[in-house]
Amino acid sequence: KAHVILVDDEITTGKTALNLIEAIHKVHPRESYTVVSILDWRTDEHKKRFAAKEKELGIRICTVALLSGSIEVKGEPVEINDTSSQEASMTMEEGESKTFIHKLQKMSNLFQPLLLSSIDSENQINNQPYIKETGRFGIDSKDVEKLHEEVIDIANRLSCLRSGPNTLCLGTGEFMYIPLKISASMGEGVVYHSTTRSPIYPSNQQGYCIKNAYSFPCPYDFTVTNYLYNIPYGHYDDLFLFLEREVEEIKLEPLLRVLRVLGIPNIHVIYCMGNEDNMADPVLMGSYSTDDNIFLLKDVGNAIDERKTEDREEAIQGGEHYSETLPVEYKPSKGYMDLFHYSLNKFSQKLALAVAVVSERILKNRGKNLTLVSLARAGTPIGILIKRYLFFKYGLDLPHYSISIIRGKGFDENAVRFILKNHPCRDIQFVDGWTGKGAITKVLTKACKDFKTKYGISLEDDLAVLADPGHCVRTYGTREDFLIASSCLNSTVSGLLSRTIHRQDLIGDNDFHGAKYYKELEEEDVSNLFIDTVTDQFPMILDKVDSQTAEIEKNFSEPNWLGLKDMEKIQKEFCIEDMNLIKPGIGETTRVLLRRMPWKILVKDLENPNLEHILFLAKEKTVPVVVYPSMIYQCCGLIKPWEGE
C-alpha cells in the first residue's frame, strides 16, 4: 500500500502525529509511516512513545527533521501587553480608518462550501460553511487546479479596491494559504502577514526581529488569544483582512479595534465564505403535529394541475418525468375505507412490532444522536412511529423531518442543508416505508455521493425501512412482505400531502421540492388515526421486541437484491421492456392500483389476508389477477405499456 507521509513545521511531543497514525491505521492500515518536520524537539521519553506505538500496531515509524534537539527554558514568564506599539496609539485615534465589508460569494460563486459546523470553547455553534479548497478536510489535484483559476479572479477583483501603492494582506489563524495565494496575484507593493495564536515577546532592541505585538480574542473562539506582529505604523494605504467564514460583528470588533490604530486609512474585511443560502424557514403544512413531523416542502397549491390517470400514464411513458405532474387524488369508496379500518386494526400489533424492531436496530447501529429524515411521503408515517417508539421506550425526543426524493433527480439538497444547519451535531438517519425493487435505495446512495462531492459532507446512506422484502437494505423491521396499512391510501394517510413534485417553473434554486396540501380533505383524513392506532400497541408488544430483534440479528444477511432476480424473470416472461413498469410488493402494488394504469396484478396466494385490499381494488378497477407463486413478494403490479392511439 502507498506510504503515508505526515508533514508538520515542528514536533514537540509527537502526540498529534501518533494520534493521526493510529486513526489512519484503523481505516487504511499499512506497514510504515513517515513524519517529516523542520524541527524535532522530542525528549527521550517522547521517542519511547513512538517505539511503543510501533510495537503496538506492528508498524514502522520513521522521522525526518532538518534540526533535532531539546529546549531548555530559564527565567520567568513575560506578559505581552495588549497593544505594545505606543507610536500607533499616540499618532492616530481609533476610528479614523474606514472599514468595508466584502463577501466573495456575492461577487461570484468562487469557492465550494463544506457544510460543516464548529463549536467553540464556550459551546457556541458556528454554522457558516468552510471552504473546500483550503484542504482542511482533504483536497485533490482537480481542486488545486480550480483554485489557481479562482485565486487569479479574486485577486483581480480585490486589486481594484486598492487606493495606494502599499497594501497589507492579512490571513487569520490557520486560514493562511488561500489569502497568501490571493495576495501574490494582487500586484506590486503587497505584503502578506497572518494572525497567530503563538505568543512572541516584542522588543525595540536593535537586531531583535519582533518590534511590536497586538493581542485580541480570536473571532472564531473568544476564549483563545490571537496575536499580530510587526506592523509599522502608517506604512500601508490599505489592509485586506481575510476570514474563511463569516462571523458575528461583535466577535470581529476586538480585532478591528486593533487594526484601526495601525495608521491604515482603508480596512477591507473579506469574508471568503458566508451564508448566502437565502433559504426560508419551512412553511408549516400537513395535518401532523409539528411535534411528530415537519415537512420540508413548498406548498404549490393550485399551481399544478392533477391529470387523469390515462393522460398522465401516456405522458410518463412518453418521456415526461413523473415528478412534474400529479395524478387525480383517489377517492376511496365506503367499502374500501371499511377494509382499511379492518386491516389497520387487524395488523396494527404486527406493525407496531416491526416499528419497534427497526427502531432498536437504528439505535444499536447509529446511536442516540440522530435526526430522523423520512422520505416523503410513504416514509413519513413510519418515521413518526419510529420517533414515537423511541420516546415511549427511552424518552428520546429526536427531531423528525420529511423531505423529497425523486428517481432521476435525487433528494432535496436544500432540505438536507437546512437539517444540517439546524442540527449540526446530529447524524441523519433516512427512513422509508418499505422496499420494492430497491430503486429509491439506489437513488439515495447516489444522492449521498453527489452531496459529498458538492458539499464535502458524508451522509450515511443506510436506509431504515419497516419492511424489506426486496433484500435491499441493512436496517429493517422485517423482510416479510406484509400489509402496512398506510400503503392503502394516498394523502389521507400521509398528512394530506400529495407525492412530491419538482418542476423548474414552480421550484426555485432556494426552494424546497414541492407538494400539494389537500386541506379540503380534512374530514376524510386518517393520518393521525393510523399513527395513534399503532402507537397504542407499543405496550402490548414490548415483551416480544428483544426476542424478535435478536432473531433478525441472528439471521441477518447483507443486501443481496434477491427481489431483483424475480423482477428480471417477470420482465422476461411478460415481455416488458421497461423495468420501471414492474412494481413488486404489497406497498408498490397498491400504489399502481391507486395512481397508475395497472395491466395485471400477480399474487402469490389468493388466500393471503394481507392482499384483501389489493383484490378489492383490482376488482373495482377490473384489473386481471394472475396467480404467480414463484416470487418472494406476495404480489406484484404490472403497469400497462402505453401504445398510443
XYZ file of C-alpha atoms in Angstrom:
645
model
C 0.000 0.000 0.000
C 1.048 3.588 -0.609
C 3.334 5.106 2.001
C 1.837 7.790 4.257
C 3.943 10.874 4.991
C 2.820 13.338 7.653
C 4.295 16.837 7.338
C 4.424 19.500 10.074
C 6.559 22.541 10.875
C 7.765 21.186 14.204
C 7.279 18.279 16.579
C 7.300 18.981 20.291
C 5.882 15.799 21.865
C 4.776 13.934 18.711
C 1.381 13.214 20.255
C -0.548 14.675 17.307
C 1.415 12.574 14.807
C 0.837 9.378 16.800
C -2.901 10.079 17.069
C -3.112 10.640 13.320
C -1.175 7.460 12.568
C -3.427 5.439 14.854
C -6.569 6.902 13.243
C -5.299 6.231 9.715
C -4.196 2.721 10.640
C -7.696 1.779 11.828
C -9.180 2.607 8.436
C -6.320 2.095 5.971
C -3.593 0.025 7.672
C -0.098 -0.178 6.170
C 3.379 -1.258 7.234
C 5.181 2.066 7.596
C 4.658 5.783 8.148
C 6.997 8.792 7.990
C 6.760 12.025 9.983
C 8.584 14.952 8.363
C 9.216 18.277 10.125
C 11.589 21.227 10.108
C 12.186 20.982 13.870
C 12.047 17.993 16.203
C 12.118 18.800 19.942
C 11.047 15.404 21.298
C 12.614 14.183 24.512
C 13.808 10.612 25.040
C 10.514 9.869 26.774
C 8.570 11.127 23.758
C 10.672 8.993 21.410
C 9.924 5.932 23.556
C 6.223 6.552 22.893
C 6.904 6.278 19.153
C 8.658 2.946 19.710
C 5.767 1.716 21.840
C 3.243 2.663 19.158
C 5.314 0.818 16.546
C 5.217 -2.316 18.675
C 1.510 -1.930 19.473
C 0.431 -1.597 15.828
C 3.153 -3.745 14.277
C 4.366 -0.913 12.064
C 7.494 1.161 11.416
C 7.525 4.943 12.014
C 10.360 6.995 10.503
C 11.030 10.594 11.496
C 12.901 13.139 9.381
C 13.801 16.674 10.555
C 16.183 19.438 9.491
C 17.041 20.186 13.109
C 16.632 17.965 16.156
C 17.395 18.828 19.742
C 15.919 19.815 23.069
C 14.684 23.084 24.520
C 15.748 24.430 27.892
C 13.771 27.371 29.268
C 15.095 29.684 32.003
C 13.652 32.742 33.720
C 10.101 33.849 34.448
C 7.137 34.129 32.034
C 6.875 37.507 30.295
C 3.441 39.066 29.811
C 2.767 40.602 26.403
C 0.976 43.934 26.597
C -2.370 44.143 24.792
C -1.174 46.805 22.326
C 2.544 47.272 22.748
C 3.029 49.773 19.945
C 2.989 53.153 21.693
C 3.671 55.096 18.485
C 0.413 53.828 16.986
C -1.784 54.825 19.906
C -0.180 58.274 20.120
C -0.264 59.106 16.410
C -3.730 58.078 15.210
C -7.046 57.867 17.023
C -9.109 54.692 16.659
C -11.933 55.249 14.215
C -10.100 57.292 11.572
C -9.757 54.155 9.428
C -12.655 53.334 7.141
C -13.908 49.749 7.287
C -15.502 47.982 4.314
C -17.140 44.539 4.381
C -16.930 42.346 1.266
C -18.471 38.921 0.718
C -16.856 36.981 -2.082
C -19.976 34.859 -2.545
C -21.860 37.960 -3.659
C -19.206 38.670 -6.281
C -19.350 35.167 -7.728
C -19.696 31.532 -6.705
C -15.939 31.284 -6.247
C -15.417 28.665 -3.565
C -17.019 25.308 -2.902
C -18.751 25.265 0.506
C -18.352 22.487 3.056
C -21.416 22.338 5.283
C -19.505 21.546 8.454
C -20.184 23.324 11.723
C -17.763 24.154 14.517
C -18.181 24.513 18.267
C -16.001 26.925 20.223
C -14.767 26.606 23.799
C -17.985 28.196 25.086
C -20.127 25.650 23.194
C -21.250 28.278 20.680
C -22.048 26.736 17.298
C -20.953 28.370 14.051
C -22.992 27.052 11.113
C -21.196 29.055 8.432
C -19.663 26.753 5.796
C -15.951 26.108 5.435
C -14.080 26.311 2.122
C -13.204 23.000 0.493
C -10.183 24.440 -1.294
C -8.287 25.128 1.942
C -7.533 21.408 2.177
C -8.560 21.424 5.838
C -10.739 18.375 5.216
C -8.786 16.947 2.274
C -8.213 18.154 -1.269
C -7.391 16.529 -4.596
C -5.478 17.668 -7.676
C -8.626 18.805 -9.510
C -9.473 21.168 -6.649
C -5.947 22.602 -6.730
C -6.183 23.370 -10.446
C -9.556 25.043 -9.991
C -8.252 27.021 -7.003
C -5.489 28.595 -9.085
C -8.076 29.983 -11.525
C -10.302 31.224 -8.692
C -7.400 32.966 -6.956
C -6.493 34.965 -10.075
C -10.135 36.033 -10.437
C -10.394 37.125 -6.786
C -7.058 38.941 -6.863
C -8.102 40.930 -9.920
C -11.342 41.967 -8.237
C -9.668 42.990 -4.971
C -6.848 44.857 -6.716
C -9.430 47.327 -7.958
C -10.099 48.306 -4.320
C -6.501 49.378 -3.650
C -6.117 53.145 -3.083
C -2.322 53.415 -2.953
C 0.991 51.638 -3.644
C 1.370 49.856 -0.275
C -1.041 47.118 0.739
C -1.077 44.685 3.665
C -2.958 41.409 3.227
C -3.699 39.632 6.471
C -4.624 35.964 6.865
C -6.311 34.802 10.061
C -5.163 31.845 12.135
C -4.976 28.662 10.081
C -6.589 30.403 7.124
C -3.289 31.389 5.541
C -2.739 29.504 2.289
C -5.582 30.905 0.175
C -5.050 34.538 1.351
C -1.325 34.155 0.552
C -2.082 32.954 -2.983
C -4.548 35.812 -3.498
C -2.048 38.355 -2.180
C 0.666 37.095 -4.527
C -1.533 37.964 -7.503
C -2.666 41.426 -6.382
C 0.249 43.299 -7.919
C 3.340 45.184 -6.712
C 3.632 46.639 -3.231
C 1.666 43.910 -1.465
C 2.949 42.469 1.826
C 1.448 39.390 3.456
C 1.102 38.642 7.194
C -1.141 36.387 9.264
C -2.545 36.420 12.771
C -1.431 33.587 15.034
C -2.161 32.060 18.405
C 1.597 31.845 19.150
C 2.797 34.443 21.695
C 6.159 36.124 20.981
C 7.802 38.753 23.154
C 8.236 42.115 21.312
C 11.188 44.443 21.821
C 12.608 47.546 20.107
C 16.117 46.293 20.830
C 18.330 46.552 17.737
C 18.619 43.281 15.851
C 15.557 41.757 17.531
C 13.010 40.505 14.979
C 9.659 41.247 16.675
C 9.236 45.009 17.065
C 5.581 45.294 18.083
C 2.746 42.988 19.036
C -1.019 43.173 19.399
C -3.323 40.681 21.103
C -7.069 40.167 20.716
C -9.697 37.421 21.134
C -9.943 35.077 18.177
C -13.092 35.936 16.156
C -13.992 32.240 15.980
C -13.371 31.470 19.666
C -13.284 34.300 22.212
C -11.503 32.113 24.768
C -8.430 31.867 22.519
C -5.996 34.789 22.309
C -4.542 35.640 18.904
C -1.585 37.887 18.063
C -0.432 40.185 15.291
C 3.202 41.255 14.884
C 5.443 43.737 13.105
C 3.014 46.199 11.545
C 4.852 49.522 11.020
C 2.554 52.417 11.836
C 1.211 54.431 8.887
C 3.104 52.418 6.252
C 0.136 50.914 4.403
C -2.620 52.548 2.372
C -4.932 49.531 2.501
C -5.361 46.434 4.625
C -7.226 43.344 3.395
C -8.318 41.112 6.274
C -9.217 37.604 5.034
C -11.595 35.404 7.039
C -12.628 31.973 5.843
C -16.101 32.079 7.403
C -18.463 34.866 8.268
C -18.629 35.728 11.988
C -20.896 37.888 14.103
C -19.946 41.569 14.079
C -19.476 41.607 17.848
C -16.858 38.843 17.596
C -14.908 40.656 14.904
C -14.891 44.024 16.690
C -11.879 43.398 19.025
C -9.668 42.628 16.028
C -10.984 45.663 14.145
C -10.181 47.883 17.158
C -6.562 46.739 16.907
C -6.412 47.303 13.164
C -7.846 50.809 13.440
C -4.819 52.079 15.384
C -2.281 50.968 12.780
C -2.475 54.142 10.695
C -4.057 52.377 7.708
C -6.764 54.514 6.050
C -8.791 51.685 4.476
C -9.583 48.311 6.067
C -11.292 45.767 3.820
C -12.800 42.743 5.598
C -13.028 39.859 3.118
C -15.414 37.050 4.031
C -14.461 34.239 1.688
C -17.424 32.084 2.674
C -20.642 33.458 4.110
C -24.083 32.001 4.468
C -25.855 33.238 1.373
C -28.286 30.349 1.079
C -31.369 32.566 1.329
C -33.332 29.511 2.392
C -36.534 30.476 4.132
C -37.817 28.639 7.158
C -40.264 25.875 6.235
C -43.925 26.787 5.901
C -45.918 24.580 8.228
C -48.146 22.281 6.200
C -49.847 18.941 6.537
C -52.131 17.502 9.176
C -49.460 16.127 11.518
C -48.431 17.907 14.688
C -45.035 19.616 14.424
C -44.072 17.543 17.465
C -44.368 14.494 15.200
C -43.060 15.766 11.887
C -42.049 18.831 9.878
C -42.424 18.707 6.106
C -39.558 20.469 4.327
C -41.669 21.054 1.242
C -43.053 24.009 -0.673
C -46.839 24.141 -0.944
C -47.510 24.578 -4.658
C -51.253 24.841 -4.057
C -53.243 25.030 -7.266
C -50.207 25.925 -9.385
C -50.050 22.340 -10.548
C -52.941 20.538 -12.190
C -53.971 16.995 -11.462
C -54.191 14.820 -14.549
C -56.412 11.895 -15.316
C -54.603 8.616 -14.829
C -54.708 7.756 -18.531
C -53.294 11.115 -19.639
C -50.569 11.082 -17.004
C -49.566 7.498 -17.814
C -49.240 8.344 -21.502
C -47.099 11.400 -20.671
C -44.796 9.487 -18.300
C -44.239 6.625 -20.710
C -43.727 9.226 -23.431
C -40.761 10.710 -21.559
C -42.257 13.259 -19.151
C -40.795 12.937 -15.651
C -43.247 11.603 -13.100
C -42.338 14.384 -10.625
C -43.696 17.101 -12.936
C -47.380 16.152 -12.659
C -49.831 14.825 -10.089
C -52.495 12.145 -10.534
C -56.089 12.847 -9.600
C -56.375 12.026 -5.901
C -58.125 8.675 -5.446
C -61.397 8.942 -3.539
C -61.945 5.593 -1.809
C -65.388 4.067 -1.629
C -67.067 3.297 1.686
C -66.345 -0.382 1.146
C -62.650 0.276 0.648
C -62.451 2.507 3.736
C -64.181 -0.192 5.769
C -61.487 -2.572 4.540
C -58.772 -0.065 5.518
C -60.082 0.213 9.083
C -60.454 -3.563 9.318
C -56.867 -4.095 8.071
C -55.448 -1.404 10.353
C -56.985 -2.959 13.442
C -56.050 -6.472 12.358
C -52.384 -5.766 11.597
C -51.637 -2.851 13.948
C -49.865 -5.017 16.547
C -47.710 -6.677 13.896
C -46.928 -3.263 12.501
C -46.025 -1.943 15.956
C -43.613 -4.839 16.491
C -41.873 -4.127 13.174
C -41.609 -0.437 14.163
C -40.057 -1.416 17.489
C -37.527 -3.766 15.864
C -36.332 -1.268 13.262
C -36.145 1.416 15.973
C -33.997 -0.804 18.187
C -31.700 -1.595 15.280
C -31.340 2.085 14.398
C -30.395 2.802 17.987
C -27.866 -0.036 18.063
C -26.270 0.822 14.721
C -26.340 4.622 14.804
C -26.641 5.673 18.452
C -28.922 8.287 20.004
C -27.561 11.461 18.435
C -29.776 11.371 15.347
C -32.154 13.372 13.228
C -34.812 11.210 11.596
C -35.341 12.160 7.948
C -38.240 10.397 6.262
C -38.598 10.144 2.504
C -41.960 11.687 1.731
C -44.493 10.555 1.618
C -44.534 6.797 2.293
C -41.704 7.190 4.783
C -43.406 9.941 6.791
C -45.847 7.889 8.920
C -43.129 5.289 9.550
C -40.693 7.993 10.653
C -43.308 9.343 13.049
C -43.865 5.885 14.503
C -40.117 5.367 14.985
C -39.889 8.753 16.687
C -42.819 7.885 18.965
C -41.437 4.450 19.846
C -38.025 5.838 20.817
C -39.747 8.385 23.037
C -42.065 5.767 24.510
C -39.270 3.279 25.273
C -36.278 5.530 26.020
C -37.573 9.075 26.456
C -35.634 10.101 23.341
C -37.181 13.065 21.542
C -35.478 13.061 18.145
C -36.049 15.755 15.512
C -38.031 14.407 12.562
C -38.376 15.887 9.096
C -39.831 14.674 5.818
C -38.051 15.525 2.581
C -38.493 14.772 -1.091
C -36.534 12.172 -3.023
C -37.179 11.649 -6.718
C -35.910 8.967 -9.061
C -33.530 10.548 -11.563
C -33.190 13.747 -9.515
C -32.050 12.636 -6.060
C -33.081 14.038 -2.708
C -33.833 17.688 -1.988
C -30.384 19.123 -1.253
C -31.846 22.339 0.157
C -33.816 20.306 2.690
C -30.740 18.320 3.727
C -28.700 21.526 4.062
C -31.479 23.024 6.212
C -31.370 19.990 8.515
C -27.566 20.064 8.799
C -27.627 23.774 9.545
C -30.251 23.440 12.275
C -28.914 20.195 13.770
C -25.158 20.390 13.132
C -24.192 17.956 15.862
C -26.590 15.176 14.849
C -26.288 12.407 12.258
C -29.049 11.865 9.714
C -30.968 8.599 9.637
C -33.017 8.242 6.447
C -36.344 6.404 6.783
C -38.800 4.936 4.274
C -41.805 2.649 4.470
C -40.703 -0.391 2.502
C -38.586 -1.579 -0.394
C -39.801 -2.859 -3.747
C -37.098 -3.309 -6.366
C -34.840 -1.008 -4.352
C -34.907 1.849 -6.861
C -35.118 4.563 -4.188
C -32.349 2.837 -2.230
C -30.078 3.310 -5.238
C -31.253 6.898 -5.702
C -30.405 7.629 -2.068
C -26.921 6.128 -2.377
C -26.173 8.200 -5.478
C -27.631 11.341 -3.871
C -25.375 10.914 -0.833
C -22.327 10.538 -3.086
C -23.303 13.605 -5.107
C -23.870 15.578 -1.900
C -20.394 14.691 -0.646
C -18.821 15.722 -3.941
C -20.690 19.029 -3.935
C -20.593 19.963 -0.236
C -17.930 17.741 1.300
C -20.360 16.162 3.776
C -20.548 12.375 4.176
C -24.075 11.123 4.810
C -24.876 7.553 5.828
C -26.970 6.059 3.017
C -28.208 3.094 5.054
C -31.969 3.432 4.627
C -34.112 2.210 7.533
C -37.409 0.682 6.417
C -40.253 -1.111 8.095
C -40.335 -3.960 5.563
C -37.552 -5.049 3.196
C -38.987 -7.866 1.071
C -36.579 -6.977 -1.743
C -33.492 -7.555 0.473
C -32.194 -4.086 -0.463
C -31.163 -2.544 2.891
C -29.371 -3.439 6.117
C -31.761 -1.830 8.619
C -35.327 -3.131 8.638
C -38.087 -4.313 10.945
C -38.901 -7.377 8.868
C -38.226 -8.821 5.439
C -41.756 -10.164 5.226
C -43.946 -8.618 2.539
C -46.904 -7.796 4.779
C -49.685 -5.216 4.766
C -48.649 -1.794 6.067
C -52.000 -0.064 6.341
C -50.568 3.343 5.423
C -49.868 1.963 1.929
C -53.602 1.501 1.343
C -54.325 5.219 0.870
C -52.711 8.316 -0.580
C -52.724 11.773 1.022
C -55.391 10.966 3.607
C -52.978 8.700 5.482
C -49.854 10.774 4.778
C -50.581 14.140 6.360
C -52.846 15.294 3.490
C -49.916 15.862 1.150
C -49.538 14.803 -2.447
C -46.491 12.959 -3.674
C -43.565 15.344 -4.099
C -43.013 17.311 -7.277
C -40.097 19.101 -8.874
C -40.635 21.352 -11.867
C -38.413 24.305 -12.770
C -41.271 26.760 -13.262
C -42.525 26.018 -9.729
C -39.383 25.280 -7.703
C -36.656 27.931 -7.493
C -32.986 27.465 -6.618
C -33.582 28.242 -2.922
C -36.917 26.414 -2.629
C -37.627 23.036 -1.163
C -39.176 20.494 -3.521
C -42.935 20.908 -3.795
C -46.145 19.149 -2.806
C -49.841 19.938 -2.760
C -51.601 20.239 0.596
C -55.146 18.881 0.352
C -56.766 20.946 3.112
C -60.164 20.234 1.622
C -59.815 16.551 2.618
C -59.511 17.201 6.368
C -62.792 15.458 7.157
C -61.578 12.292 5.393
C -58.083 12.376 6.920
C -56.988 9.282 8.866
C -53.274 10.194 9.096
C -53.258 10.659 12.850
C -55.714 7.817 13.405
C -53.205 5.471 11.771
C -50.342 6.790 13.938
C -52.335 6.661 17.176
C -53.703 3.168 16.491
C -50.222 1.716 16.010
C -48.720 3.724 18.889
C -51.381 2.311 21.230
C -49.965 -1.160 20.551
C -46.449 -0.374 21.815
C -47.151 -1.520 25.412
C -48.628 -4.757 24.059
C -45.542 -5.813 22.108
C -42.736 -4.783 24.475
C -42.165 -8.303 25.755
C -41.611 -9.538 22.169
C -39.216 -6.847 20.961
C -35.939 -8.241 22.290
C -36.516 -11.774 21.024
C -37.721 -10.576 17.624
C -34.750 -8.235 17.266
C -32.348 -10.994 18.316
C -33.913 -13.358 15.765
C -33.414 -10.838 12.954
C -29.836 -10.139 14.036
C -29.125 -13.874 14.170
C -30.437 -14.450 10.636
C -29.147 -11.161 9.252
C -27.730 -11.117 5.739
C -26.286 -8.233 3.788
C -28.460 -6.804 0.995
C -28.372 -9.216 -1.934
C -31.168 -7.659 -4.054
C -32.920 -11.021 -4.147
C -36.150 -9.425 -5.329
C -34.471 -8.003 -8.409
C -33.848 -11.522 -9.699
C -37.590 -12.221 -9.523
C -38.284 -8.969 -11.370
C -35.909 -9.904 -14.171
C -37.727 -13.222 -14.538
C -41.124 -11.490 -14.602
C -39.846 -8.948 -17.094
C -38.795 -11.731 -19.440
C -41.937 -13.862 -19.016
C -44.363 -10.959 -19.584
C -42.262 -9.294 -22.312
C -41.981 -5.947 -20.525
C -39.228 -3.753 -21.949
C -39.113 -1.158 -19.166
C -38.292 -2.477 -15.675
C -39.927 0.653 -14.197
C -43.301 -0.774 -15.233
C -42.887 -3.634 -12.724
C -43.821 -2.739 -9.139
C -43.259 -5.577 -6.655
C -44.521 -5.880 -3.096
C -47.765 -5.000 -1.361
C -46.932 -1.317 -0.955
C -45.853 -0.769 -4.555
C -48.720 -2.819 -5.981
C -51.167 -0.699 -4.013
C -49.608 2.445 -5.496
C -50.043 1.024 -9.003
C -53.740 0.429 -8.370
C -54.275 3.856 -6.835
C -52.447 6.106 -9.288
C -51.142 4.291 -12.367
C -52.662 2.259 -15.231
C -52.411 -1.353 -13.992
C -52.205 -4.065 -16.627
C -52.075 -7.190 -14.447
C -51.728 -7.970 -10.754
C -49.622 -11.008 -9.865
C -50.344 -12.604 -6.495
C -48.513 -15.411 -4.757
C -51.558 -16.745 -2.896
C -55.159 -15.612 -3.310
C -55.924 -16.638 0.285
C -53.319 -14.332 1.839
C -55.176 -11.953 4.233
C -52.577 -9.251 3.524
C -53.936 -8.969 -0.010
C -57.608 -8.257 0.680
C -57.340 -4.582 -0.260
C -55.330 -5.486 -3.372
C -58.039 -7.850 -4.577
C -60.717 -5.270 -3.692
C -59.025 -2.574 -5.803
C -58.310 -4.958 -8.669
C -61.976 -5.937 -8.798
C -63.082 -2.305 -8.518
C -60.823 -1.311 -11.432
C -61.424 -4.537 -13.423
C -57.729 -5.450 -13.457
C -56.884 -9.129 -14.126
C -55.343 -11.014 -11.189
C -52.852 -13.768 -12.031
C -51.635 -16.346 -9.516
C -47.837 -16.349 -9.682
C -46.340 -18.357 -6.791
C -42.681 -18.318 -7.844
C -41.626 -14.949 -6.356
C -40.510 -13.783 -2.935
C -43.071 -10.951 -2.912
C -46.712 -11.528 -2.014
C -47.842 -9.608 -5.075
C -46.603 -7.505 -7.971
C -48.254 -4.809 -10.055
C -47.581 -4.627 -13.791
C -48.208 -1.293 -15.486
C -49.676 -1.345 -18.937
C -47.162 -0.352 -21.614
C -48.649 2.634 -23.421
C -49.143 2.025 -27.124
C -50.839 5.318 -28.021
C -53.737 5.694 -30.414
